[in-house]
PDB file of C-alpha atoms and ligand atoms in Angstrom:
ATOM      1  CA  MET A   1      -1.274 -12.370 -25.251  1.00  0.00           C
ATOM      2  CA  THR A   2       0.230  -8.995 -24.061  1.00  0.00           C
ATOM      3  CA  ALA A   3       2.704  -9.413 -21.236  1.00  0.00           C
ATOM      4  CA  ASN A   4       1.019  -8.865 -17.850  1.00  0.00           C
ATOM      5  CA  ALA A   5      -2.381  -9.043 -19.414  1.00  0.00           C
ATOM      6  CA  GLY A   6      -3.900 -11.059 -16.502  1.00  0.00           C
ATOM      7  CA  GLN A   7      -2.626  -8.640 -14.081  1.00  0.00           C
ATOM      8  CA  ILE A   8      -3.817  -5.656 -16.021  1.00  0.00           C
ATOM      9  CA  GLU A   9      -7.370  -7.215 -16.320  1.00  0.00           C
ATOM     10  CA  TYR A  10      -7.264  -8.203 -12.634  1.00  0.00           C
ATOM     11  CA  TRP A  11      -6.321  -4.706 -11.184  1.00  0.00           C
ATOM     12  CA  ASN A  12      -8.719  -2.879 -13.622  1.00  0.00           C
ATOM     13  CA  GLY A  13     -11.650  -5.263 -12.750  1.00  0.00           C
ATOM     14  CA  PRO A  14     -13.634  -5.709  -9.607  1.00  0.00           C
ATOM     15  CA  SER A  15     -10.557  -6.361  -7.630  1.00  0.00           C
ATOM     16  CA  GLY A  16      -9.139  -2.993  -8.322  1.00  0.00           C
ATOM     17  CA  GLU A  17     -12.393  -1.458  -7.352  1.00  0.00           C
ATOM     18  CA  LYS A  18     -12.317  -3.388  -4.146  1.00  0.00           C
ATOM     19  CA  TRP A  19      -9.053  -1.962  -3.280  1.00  0.00           C
ATOM     20  CA  VAL A  20     -10.467   1.444  -4.113  1.00  0.00           C
ATOM     21  CA  ARG A  21     -13.400   1.037  -1.688  1.00  0.00           C
ATOM     22  CA  ASN A  22     -11.021  -0.335   1.174  1.00  0.00           C
ATOM     23  CA  GLN A  23      -8.240   2.041   0.755  1.00  0.00           C
ATOM     24  CA  ALA A  24      -8.379   3.539   4.146  1.00  0.00           C
ATOM     25  CA  ILE A  25      -9.002   0.157   5.885  1.00  0.00           C
ATOM     26  CA  MET A  26      -5.946  -1.400   3.774  1.00  0.00           C
ATOM     27  CA  ASP A  27      -3.596   1.435   4.568  1.00  0.00           C
ATOM     28  CA  ALA A  28      -4.357   1.301   8.496  1.00  0.00           C
ATOM     29  CA  SER A  29      -3.838  -2.528   8.330  1.00  0.00           C
ATOM     30  CA  LEU A  30      -0.578  -2.313   6.470  1.00  0.00           C
ATOM     31  CA  ALA A  31       0.841   0.304   8.914  1.00  0.00           C
ATOM     32  CA  ASP A  32       3.578  -2.156  10.233  1.00  0.00           C
ATOM     33  CA  ALA A  33       4.807  -2.862   6.752  1.00  0.00           C
ATOM     34  CA  THR A  34       4.762   0.790   5.616  1.00  0.00           C
ATOM     35  CA  ALA A  35       6.796   1.838   8.613  1.00  0.00           C
ATOM     36  CA  GLY A  36       9.388  -0.993   7.884  1.00  0.00           C
ATOM     37  CA  LEU A  37       9.606   0.176   4.286  1.00  0.00           C
ATOM     38  CA  LEU A  38      10.016   3.853   4.933  1.00  0.00           C
ATOM     39  CA  ALA A  39      12.606   2.967   7.651  1.00  0.00           C
ATOM     40  CA  LEU A  40      14.637   0.940   5.185  1.00  0.00           C
ATOM     41  CA  ALA A  41      14.151   3.518   2.387  1.00  0.00           C
ATOM     42  CA  ALA A  42      15.544   6.427   4.463  1.00  0.00           C
ATOM     43  CA  ILE A  43      14.322   9.111   1.925  1.00  0.00           C
ATOM     44  CA  ARG A  44      16.461  12.153   1.840  1.00  0.00           C
ATOM     45  CA  PRO A  45      15.251  15.658   1.021  1.00  0.00           C
ATOM     46  CA  GLY A  46      15.238  16.415  -2.562  1.00  0.00           C
ATOM     47  CA  GLU A  47      15.583  12.813  -3.658  1.00  0.00           C
ATOM     48  CA  ARG A  48      13.535  11.519  -6.835  1.00  0.00           C
ATOM     49  CA  VAL A  49      11.428   8.442  -6.071  1.00  0.00           C
ATOM     50  CA  LEU A  50       9.863   6.112  -8.326  1.00  0.00           C
ATOM     51  CA  ASP A  51       6.961   4.176  -6.437  1.00  0.00           C
ATOM     52  CA  ILE A  52       6.230   1.018  -8.237  1.00  0.00           C
ATOM     53  CA  GLY A  53       2.850  -0.374  -8.299  1.00  0.00           C
ATOM     54  CA  CYS A  54       1.868   2.580  -6.238  1.00  0.00           C
ATOM     55  CA  GLY A  55      -1.901   1.646  -6.252  1.00  0.00           C
ATOM     56  CA  SER A  56      -4.008   4.336  -4.355  1.00  0.00           C
ATOM     57  CA  GLY A  57      -0.957   6.210  -3.514  1.00  0.00           C
ATOM     58  CA  GLU A  58      -0.139   5.803   0.359  1.00  0.00           C
ATOM     59  CA  THR A  59       3.456   5.366   0.083  1.00  0.00           C
ATOM     60  CA  SER A  60       3.748   7.877  -2.855  1.00  0.00           C
ATOM     61  CA  LEU A  61       2.108  10.466  -0.430  1.00  0.00           C
ATOM     62  CA  LEU A  62       4.367   9.533   2.501  1.00  0.00           C
ATOM     63  CA  ALA A  63       7.492   9.787   0.419  1.00  0.00           C
ATOM     64  CA  ALA A  64       6.364  13.156  -0.987  1.00  0.00           C
ATOM     65  CA  ARG A  65       6.691  14.531   2.642  1.00  0.00           C
ATOM     66  CA  THR A  66      10.454  14.368   2.139  1.00  0.00           C
ATOM     67  CA  ALA A  67      11.414  13.862  -1.510  1.00  0.00           C
ATOM     68  CA  GLY A  68      11.931  16.410  -4.159  1.00  0.00           C
ATOM     69  CA  GLN A  69       9.902  14.629  -6.604  1.00  0.00           C
ATOM     70  CA  VAL A  70       7.732  11.425  -6.628  1.00  0.00           C
ATOM     71  CA  THR A  71       6.350   9.385  -9.430  1.00  0.00           C
ATOM     72  CA  GLY A  72       3.828   6.650  -8.980  1.00  0.00           C
ATOM     73  CA  VAL A  73       3.392   4.102 -11.639  1.00  0.00           C
ATOM     74  CA  ASP A  74       0.537   1.663 -11.872  1.00  0.00           C
ATOM     75  CA  ILE A  75      -1.377  -0.454 -14.345  1.00  0.00           C
ATOM     76  CA  SER A  76      -4.856   0.204 -12.476  1.00  0.00           C
ATOM     77  CA  LYS A  77      -7.007   2.998 -13.804  1.00  0.00           C
ATOM     78  CA  PRO A  78      -9.416   2.906 -10.787  1.00  0.00           C
ATOM     79  CA  LEU A  79      -6.522   3.005  -8.232  1.00  0.00           C
ATOM     80  CA  LEU A  80      -4.710   5.714 -10.177  1.00  0.00           C
ATOM     81  CA  ALA A  81      -7.834   7.801 -10.088  1.00  0.00           C
ATOM     82  CA  LEU A  82      -8.051   7.555  -6.348  1.00  0.00           C
ATOM     83  CA  ALA A  83      -4.265   8.152  -5.961  1.00  0.00           C
ATOM     84  CA  ARG A  84      -4.665  11.376  -8.158  1.00  0.00           C
ATOM     85  CA  HIS A  85      -7.570  12.676  -6.135  1.00  0.00           C
ATOM     86  CA  ARG A  86      -5.531  12.025  -2.789  1.00  0.00           C
ATOM     87  CA  ALA A  87      -2.588  13.898  -4.268  1.00  0.00           C
ATOM     88  CA  GLU A  88      -4.484  16.999  -5.088  1.00  0.00           C
ATOM     89  CA  GLY A  89      -2.291  20.096  -4.269  1.00  0.00           C
ATOM     90  CA  VAL A  90       0.842  18.144  -3.882  1.00  0.00           C
ATOM     91  CA  ALA A  91       2.824  19.905  -6.639  1.00  0.00           C
ATOM     92  CA  HIS A  92       5.940  17.347  -6.639  1.00  0.00           C
ATOM     93  CA  LEU A  93       4.005  14.186  -6.976  1.00  0.00           C
ATOM     94  CA  ARG A  94       2.524  12.730 -10.250  1.00  0.00           C
ATOM     95  CA  TYR A  95       1.110   9.334 -11.618  1.00  0.00           C
ATOM     96  CA  VAL A  96       1.806   7.604 -14.692  1.00  0.00           C
ATOM     97  CA  GLU A  97      -0.279   4.736 -15.985  1.00  0.00           C
ATOM     98  CA  ALA A  98       2.115   2.363 -17.281  1.00  0.00           C
ATOM     99  CA  ASP A  99       3.319  -1.313 -16.959  1.00  0.00           C
ATOM    100  CA  ALA A 100       6.609  -0.965 -14.823  1.00  0.00           C
ATOM    101  CA  ALA A 101       8.150  -4.061 -16.611  1.00  0.00           C
ATOM    102  CA  HIS A 102       8.132  -2.232 -19.888  1.00  0.00           C
ATOM    103  CA  HIS A 103       7.809   1.420 -19.405  1.00  0.00           C
ATOM    104  CA  ALA A 104      10.671   3.605 -20.918  1.00  0.00           C
ATOM    105  CA  PHE A 105      11.562   5.319 -17.566  1.00  0.00           C
ATOM    106  CA  ALA A 106      13.759   8.497 -17.354  1.00  0.00           C
ATOM    107  CA  GLN A 107      16.953   7.408 -15.790  1.00  0.00           C
ATOM    108  CA  GLU A 108      16.716  10.015 -12.818  1.00  0.00           C
ATOM    109  CA  HIS A 109      15.342   8.105  -9.671  1.00  0.00           C
ATOM    110  CA  ASN A 110      17.632   7.819  -6.677  1.00  0.00           C
ATOM    111  CA  LEU A 111      15.142   5.471  -4.934  1.00  0.00           C
ATOM    112  CA  LEU A 112      13.019   2.748  -6.543  1.00  0.00           C
ATOM    113  CA  LEU A 113      10.291   2.064  -3.892  1.00  0.00           C
ATOM    114  CA  SER A 114       7.518  -0.300  -3.542  1.00  0.00           C
ATOM    115  CA  ARG A 115       5.042  -1.575  -0.995  1.00  0.00           C
ATOM    116  CA  PHE A 116       3.628  -4.983  -2.365  1.00  0.00           C
ATOM    117  CA  GLY A 117       3.738  -3.725  -6.030  1.00  0.00           C
ATOM    118  CA  VAL A 118       6.507  -5.850  -7.577  1.00  0.00           C
ATOM    119  CA  MET A 119       5.226  -9.429  -7.209  1.00  0.00           C
ATOM    120  CA  PHE A 120       2.911  -9.331 -10.346  1.00  0.00           C
ATOM    121  CA  PHE A 121       5.129  -9.692 -13.327  1.00  0.00           C
ATOM    122  CA  ASP A 122       4.916 -12.414 -15.802  1.00  0.00           C
ATOM    123  CA  ASP A 123       8.706 -12.245 -16.293  1.00  0.00           C
ATOM    124  CA  PRO A 124      10.241 -10.878 -13.052  1.00  0.00           C
ATOM    125  CA  ALA A 125      13.706 -10.938 -14.297  1.00  0.00           C
ATOM    126  CA  ALA A 126      13.147  -8.915 -17.260  1.00  0.00           C
ATOM    127  CA  ALA A 127      10.629  -6.501 -15.293  1.00  0.00           C
ATOM    128  CA  PHE A 128      13.349  -5.852 -12.689  1.00  0.00           C
ATOM    129  CA  ALA A 129      15.885  -5.199 -15.296  1.00  0.00           C
ATOM    130  CA  ASN A 130      13.669  -2.565 -16.835  1.00  0.00           C
ATOM    131  CA  ILE A 131      12.870  -1.179 -13.365  1.00  0.00           C
ATOM    132  CA  ARG A 132      16.579  -0.739 -12.841  1.00  0.00           C
ATOM    133  CA  THR A 133      16.856   1.354 -15.880  1.00  0.00           C
ATOM    134  CA  ALA A 134      14.726   3.999 -13.990  1.00  0.00           C
ATOM    135  CA  ALA A 135      17.684   4.505 -11.469  1.00  0.00           C
ATOM    136  CA  ALA A 136      19.973   7.517 -11.543  1.00  0.00           C
ATOM    137  CA  ARG A 137      23.778   6.893 -10.929  1.00  0.00           C
ATOM    138  CA  GLY A 138      24.028   5.572  -7.332  1.00  0.00           C
ATOM    139  CA  GLY A 139      20.163   4.826  -7.190  1.00  0.00           C
ATOM    140  CA  ARG A 140      18.968   2.223  -4.732  1.00  0.00           C
ATOM    141  CA  LEU A 141      15.990  -0.211  -4.477  1.00  0.00           C
ATOM    142  CA  ALA A 142      13.826  -0.690  -1.475  1.00  0.00           C
ATOM    143  CA  PHE A 143      10.506  -2.691  -1.294  1.00  0.00           C
ATOM    144  CA  VAL A 144       8.469  -4.768   0.837  1.00  0.00           C
ATOM    145  CA  CYS A 145       6.851  -8.080  -0.253  1.00  0.00           C
ATOM    146  CA  TRP A 146       5.191 -11.089   1.436  1.00  0.00           C
ATOM    147  CA  ARG A 147       7.046 -14.216   2.745  1.00  0.00           C
ATOM    148  CA  ALA A 148       5.229 -17.456   2.283  1.00  0.00           C
ATOM    149  CA  VAL A 149       1.485 -17.871   2.845  1.00  0.00           C
ATOM    150  CA  ALA A 150       2.079 -20.244   5.590  1.00  0.00           C
ATOM    151  CA  GLU A 151       3.964 -17.486   7.671  1.00  0.00           C
ATOM    152  CA  ASN A 152       1.226 -14.872   7.091  1.00  0.00           C
ATOM    153  CA  GLU A 153      -1.775 -15.816   9.376  1.00  0.00           C
ATOM    154  CA  TYR A 154      -3.982 -13.264   7.753  1.00  0.00           C
ATOM    155  CA  ALA A 155      -3.817 -15.175   4.558  1.00  0.00           C
ATOM    156  CA  ALA A 156      -3.146 -18.861   5.783  1.00  0.00           C
ATOM    157  CA  MET A 157      -6.005 -18.885   8.401  1.00  0.00           C
ATOM    158  CA  PRO A 158      -8.855 -17.869   6.073  1.00  0.00           C
ATOM    159  CA  PHE A 159      -7.552 -19.784   3.247  1.00  0.00           C
ATOM    160  CA  GLY A 160      -7.517 -22.950   5.453  1.00  0.00           C
ATOM    161  CA  ILE A 161     -11.093 -22.390   6.454  1.00  0.00           C
ATOM    162  CA  ALA A 162     -12.279 -21.541   2.765  1.00  0.00           C
ATOM    163  CA  LYS A 163     -10.427 -24.424   0.978  1.00  0.00           C
ATOM    164  CA  PRO A 164     -13.014 -27.258   1.955  1.00  0.00           C
ATOM    165  CA  LEU A 165     -15.904 -24.834   1.234  1.00  0.00           C
ATOM    166  CA  MET A 166     -14.961 -24.084  -2.200  1.00  0.00           C
ATOM    167  CA  PRO A 167     -14.905 -26.211  -5.472  1.00  0.00           C
ATOM    168  CA  PRO A 168     -11.558 -28.047  -5.874  1.00  0.00           C
ATOM    169  CA  LEU A 169      -8.802 -25.732  -7.037  1.00  0.00           C
ATOM    170  CA  PRO A 170      -5.627 -26.763  -8.962  1.00  0.00           C
ATOM    171  CA  PRO A 171      -2.476 -26.914  -6.895  1.00  0.00           C
ATOM    172  CA  ALA A 172      -1.096 -23.431  -6.325  1.00  0.00           C
ATOM    173  CA  ASP A 173       2.257 -22.537  -7.895  1.00  0.00           C
ATOM    174  CA  PRO A 174       3.872 -20.109  -5.363  1.00  0.00           C
ATOM    175  CA  ASN A 175       5.960 -18.530  -8.285  1.00  0.00           C
ATOM    176  CA  VAL A 176       3.075 -17.363 -10.505  1.00  0.00           C
ATOM    177  CA  PRO A 177       2.501 -13.561 -10.504  1.00  0.00           C
ATOM    178  CA  GLY A 178       0.756 -12.816  -7.418  1.00  0.00           C
ATOM    179  CA  PRO A 179       1.259 -11.505  -3.732  1.00  0.00           C
ATOM    180  CA  PHE A 180       3.451 -14.554  -2.749  1.00  0.00           C
ATOM    181  CA  ALA A 181       5.645 -14.715  -5.947  1.00  0.00           C
ATOM    182  CA  LEU A 182       8.766 -13.327  -4.359  1.00  0.00           C
ATOM    183  CA  SER A 183       8.299 -15.404  -1.146  1.00  0.00           C
ATOM    184  CA  ASP A 184      11.209 -17.627  -1.854  1.00  0.00           C
ATOM    185  CA  PRO A 185      14.391 -15.528  -0.686  1.00  0.00           C
ATOM    186  CA  ASP A 186      16.911 -17.487  -3.016  1.00  0.00           C
ATOM    187  CA  ARG A 187      14.594 -17.087  -6.017  1.00  0.00           C
ATOM    188  CA  LEU A 188      14.185 -13.405  -5.245  1.00  0.00           C
ATOM    189  CA  ARG A 189      17.957 -12.852  -4.885  1.00  0.00           C
ATOM    190  CA  GLY A 190      18.723 -14.608  -8.201  1.00  0.00           C
ATOM    191  CA  ILE A 191      16.071 -12.405  -9.984  1.00  0.00           C
ATOM    192  CA  LEU A 192      17.513  -9.270  -8.558  1.00  0.00           C
ATOM    193  CA  SER A 193      21.046 -10.193  -9.215  1.00  0.00           C
ATOM    194  CA  GLY A 194      20.127 -11.332 -12.688  1.00  0.00           C
ATOM    195  CA  ALA A 195      18.370  -7.984 -13.332  1.00  0.00           C
ATOM    196  CA  GLY A 196      21.825  -6.333 -12.535  1.00  0.00           C
ATOM    197  CA  PHE A 197      21.074  -5.125  -8.851  1.00  0.00           C
ATOM    198  CA  SER A 198      24.014  -5.552  -6.349  1.00  0.00           C
ATOM    199  CA  THR A 199      24.504  -5.544  -2.611  1.00  0.00           C
ATOM    200  CA  ILE A 200      21.063  -7.139  -2.035  1.00  0.00           C
ATOM    201  CA  GLY A 201      19.711  -7.306   1.290  1.00  0.00           C
ATOM    202  CA  ILE A 202      16.678  -9.388   2.236  1.00  0.00           C
ATOM    203  CA  GLY A 203      15.636  -9.035   5.965  1.00  0.00           C
ATOM    204  CA  LYS A 204      12.545 -10.271   7.867  1.00  0.00           C
ATOM    205  CA  LEU A 205       9.825  -7.888   8.919  1.00  0.00           C
ATOM    206  CA  ASP A 206       7.292  -9.346  11.362  1.00  0.00           C
ATOM    207  CA  GLY A 207       4.351  -7.467  12.456  1.00  0.00           C
ATOM    208  CA  VAL A 208       0.712  -7.510  12.580  1.00  0.00           C
ATOM    209  CA  MET A 209      -2.108  -6.758  10.237  1.00  0.00           C
ATOM    210  CA  ARG A 210      -5.056  -4.876  11.641  1.00  0.00           C
ATOM    211  CA  MET A 211      -8.160  -6.768  10.643  1.00  0.00           C
ATOM    212  CA  GLY A 212     -10.792  -4.705  12.123  1.00  0.00           C
ATOM    213  CA  ALA A 213     -12.590  -3.888  15.380  1.00  0.00           C
ATOM    214  CA  THR A 214     -15.240  -6.700  14.998  1.00  0.00           C
ATOM    215  CA  ALA A 215     -15.301 -10.348  13.737  1.00  0.00           C
ATOM    216  CA  GLU A 216     -17.608  -9.100  10.787  1.00  0.00           C
ATOM    217  CA  GLN A 217     -15.070  -6.564   9.881  1.00  0.00           C
ATOM    218  CA  ALA A 218     -12.154  -9.052  10.088  1.00  0.00           C
ATOM    219  CA  GLY A 219     -13.961 -11.534   8.131  1.00  0.00           C
ATOM    220  CA  ILE A 220     -14.630  -9.184   5.202  1.00  0.00           C
ATOM    221  CA  GLN A 221     -11.051  -8.105   5.226  1.00  0.00           C
ATOM    222  CA  ALA A 222      -9.652 -11.512   5.311  1.00  0.00           C
ATOM    223  CA  THR A 223     -11.816 -12.648   2.487  1.00  0.00           C
ATOM    224  CA  SER A 224     -10.972  -9.638   0.361  1.00  0.00           C
ATOM    225  CA  LEU A 225      -7.119 -10.351   0.517  1.00  0.00           C
ATOM    226  CA  GLY A 226      -4.434 -12.720  -0.777  1.00  0.00           C
ATOM    227  CA  PRO A 227      -5.232 -16.255  -1.839  1.00  0.00           C
ATOM    228  CA  THR A 228      -8.761 -16.442  -0.427  1.00  0.00           C
ATOM    229  CA  ALA A 229      -9.731 -13.332  -2.294  1.00  0.00           C
ATOM    230  CA  ARG A 230      -8.285 -14.626  -5.503  1.00  0.00           C
ATOM    231  CA  ALA A 231      -9.832 -18.154  -5.078  1.00  0.00           C
ATOM    232  CA  LEU A 232     -13.189 -16.460  -4.367  1.00  0.00           C
ATOM    233  CA  ALA A 233     -13.045 -14.361  -7.466  1.00  0.00           C
ATOM    234  CA  LYS A 234     -13.589 -17.531  -9.384  1.00  0.00           C
ATOM    235  CA  PHE A 235     -16.782 -18.482  -7.667  1.00  0.00           C
ATOM    236  CA  ASP A 236     -20.332 -17.344  -7.344  1.00  0.00           C
ATOM    237  CA  ASP A 237     -22.122 -15.493  -4.578  1.00  0.00           C
ATOM    238  CA  VAL A 238     -23.214 -18.722  -2.710  1.00  0.00           C
ATOM    239  CA  VAL A 239     -19.642 -19.896  -2.225  1.00  0.00           C
ATOM    240  CA  ARG A 240     -18.459 -16.436  -1.243  1.00  0.00           C
ATOM    241  CA  ALA A 241     -21.201 -16.035   1.435  1.00  0.00           C
ATOM    242  CA  ARG A 242     -20.471 -19.503   2.665  1.00  0.00           C
ATOM    243  CA  VAL A 243     -16.784 -18.726   3.225  1.00  0.00           C
ATOM    244  CA  LEU A 244     -17.434 -15.208   4.620  1.00  0.00           C
ATOM    245  CA  VAL A 245     -19.623 -16.740   7.470  1.00  0.00           C
ATOM    246  CA  ALA A 246     -17.071 -19.316   8.245  1.00  0.00           C
ATOM    247  CA  VAL A 247     -14.085 -17.108   8.336  1.00  0.00           C
ATOM    248  CA  THR A 248     -16.172 -14.501  10.258  1.00  0.00           C
ATOM    249  CA  ASP A 249     -17.004 -17.184  12.888  1.00  0.00           C
ATOM    250  CA  ALA A 250     -13.341 -18.050  13.152  1.00  0.00           C
ATOM    251  CA  PHE A 251     -12.452 -14.660  14.148  1.00  0.00           C
ATOM    252  CA  ARG A 252     -15.158 -14.691  17.037  1.00  0.00           C
ATOM    253  CA  SER A 253     -12.507 -16.456  19.237  1.00  0.00           C
ATOM    254  CA  TYR A 254      -9.799 -13.802  18.558  1.00  0.00           C
ATOM    255  CA  PRO A 255      -9.021 -11.161  21.094  1.00  0.00           C
ATOM    256  CA  VAL A 256      -9.794  -7.516  20.419  1.00  0.00           C
ATOM    257  CA  THR A 257      -6.761  -5.532  21.599  1.00  0.00           C
ATOM    258  CA  ASP A 258      -6.653  -1.849  21.469  1.00  0.00           C
ATOM    259  CA  GLY A 259      -9.882  -1.833  19.568  1.00  0.00           C
ATOM    260  CA  GLN A 260      -8.478  -4.341  16.832  1.00  0.00           C
ATOM    261  CA  ILE A 261      -8.386  -7.823  15.990  1.00  0.00           C
ATOM    262  CA  THR A 262      -4.894  -8.635  14.538  1.00  0.00           C
ATOM    263  CA  CYS A 263      -3.221 -11.231  12.518  1.00  0.00           C
ATOM    264  CA  ARG A 264       0.471 -11.946  11.973  1.00  0.00           C
ATOM    265  CA  LEU A 265       2.101 -10.638   9.000  1.00  0.00           C
ATOM    266  CA  ALA A 266       5.425 -11.712   7.654  1.00  0.00           C
ATOM    267  CA  CYS A 267       7.418  -9.792   5.003  1.00  0.00           C
ATOM    268  CA  TRP A 268      10.630  -9.498   3.243  1.00  0.00           C
ATOM    269  CA  LEU A 269      12.227  -5.945   3.318  1.00  0.00           C
ATOM    270  CA  VAL A 270      14.485  -5.941   0.226  1.00  0.00           C
ATOM    271  CA  SER A 271      17.140  -3.509  -0.563  1.00  0.00           C
ATOM    272  CA  ALA A 272      19.728  -3.238  -3.321  1.00  0.00           C
ATOM    273  CA  LYS A 273      22.103  -0.944  -5.260  1.00  0.00           C
ATOM    274  CA  ALA A 274      20.816  -0.319  -8.690  1.00  0.00           C
TER     275      ALA A 274
HETATM  276  C1  SAM B   1      -1.066  -5.343  -3.732  1.00  0.00           C
HETATM  277  S1  SAM B   1      -1.344  -3.870  -4.654  1.00  0.00           S
HETATM  278  C2  SAM B   1      -0.332  -2.600  -3.800  1.00  0.00           C
HETATM  279  C3  SAM B   1      -0.723  -1.194  -4.113  1.00  0.00           C
HETATM  280  C4  SAM B   1       0.110  -0.096  -3.262  1.00  0.00           C
HETATM  281  N1  SAM B   1       1.498  -0.208  -3.615  1.00  0.00           N
HETATM  282  C5  SAM B   1      -0.209  -0.175  -1.793  1.00  0.00           C
HETATM  283  O1  SAM B   1       0.597  -0.773  -1.086  1.00  0.00           O
HETATM  284  O2  SAM B   1      -1.493   0.085  -1.370  1.00  0.00           O
HETATM  285  C6  SAM B   1      -0.310  -4.119  -6.169  1.00  0.00           C
HETATM  286  C7  SAM B   1      -0.331  -2.948  -7.130  1.00  0.00           C
HETATM  287  O3  SAM B   1       0.589  -3.352  -8.216  1.00  0.00           O
HETATM  288  C8  SAM B   1       0.085  -2.819  -9.417  1.00  0.00           C
HETATM  289  N2  SAM B   1       0.685  -3.527 -10.604  1.00  0.00           N
HETATM  290  C9  SAM B   1       0.773  -4.852 -10.859  1.00  0.00           C
HETATM  291  N3  SAM B   1       1.463  -5.205 -11.793  1.00  0.00           N
HETATM  292  C10 SAM B   1       1.941  -3.954 -12.190  1.00  0.00           C
HETATM  293  C11 SAM B   1       2.861  -3.566 -13.222  1.00  0.00           C
HETATM  294  N4  SAM B   1       3.322  -4.573 -14.153  1.00  0.00           N
HETATM  295  N5  SAM B   1       3.293  -2.290 -13.538  1.00  0.00           N
HETATM  296  C12 SAM B   1       2.787  -1.367 -12.530  1.00  0.00           C
HETATM  297  N6  SAM B   1       1.789  -1.582 -11.502  1.00  0.00           N
HETATM  298  C13 SAM B   1       1.620  -2.863 -11.324  1.00  0.00           C
HETATM  299  C14 SAM B   1      -1.326  -3.083  -9.146  1.00  0.00           C
HETATM  300  O4  SAM B   1      -2.260  -2.370 -10.166  1.00  0.00           O
HETATM  301  C15 SAM B   1      -1.595  -2.601  -7.794  1.00  0.00           C
HETATM  302  O5  SAM B   1      -2.056  -1.308  -7.607  1.00  0.00           O
END
């Protein structure tokens, strides 16, 4: 099987389409992570930025406000189509459909950036070694990825409710490609140093994820993300409806603050010299 074939299928199928439909909601939800990442990245005017797993292009667009050239790379046709649409008129922003683990990048980027786009590689060590080849001399890496599911209420709460309502699942391996694949900081450090990165920084970012204004919106969002969404993708509409009702009910006891129900999110902010 082709490397990363499972992820290429996943992000070009219904899950990719769901991210397209929910782009505005997702970008608003992830505002804390985005702000943390951009502060870490400290993009300087004129820099060349590679946005890895750029999806629908939020961080590419934000980087393009300062950078001299931004290239977003992704494997998802539907997300890239939306990213290109959002970038109309931005001359120094372009998108490439390619697998970042294998693409022959020009060695010209000052910053290798990613918001939640680098946890999906079959062979993360080889993928990060390839990504490193995209850096210009003195280039740097800055990305944000998830800490463990248990620390992320937005993922742990709905999954805890969903689990008894779904057919049994095999035990989850936290290191398989997926949102939480880089959650172990020792493993993450080993992958990056093995790939040739140095001066590796792994710091905590704690924030909130905005889940929506109502329990109904929060229920939809919580079942569209993370381990609950991935598990539900395996089951039929009856199971999905049952889980959605239960998760929505759980959100009825959550306070609405400044018009939003929120859940705790927990990320790693990762930096390194390439
Ligand atoms: C969780 S989404 C994040 C998207 C975007 N960075 C954002 O924050 O909205 C993960 C993204 O990584 C992309 N991706 C997964 N594996 C990839 C690979 N091997 N090469 C390039 N992109 C990849 C997916 O297609 C998807 O767009």
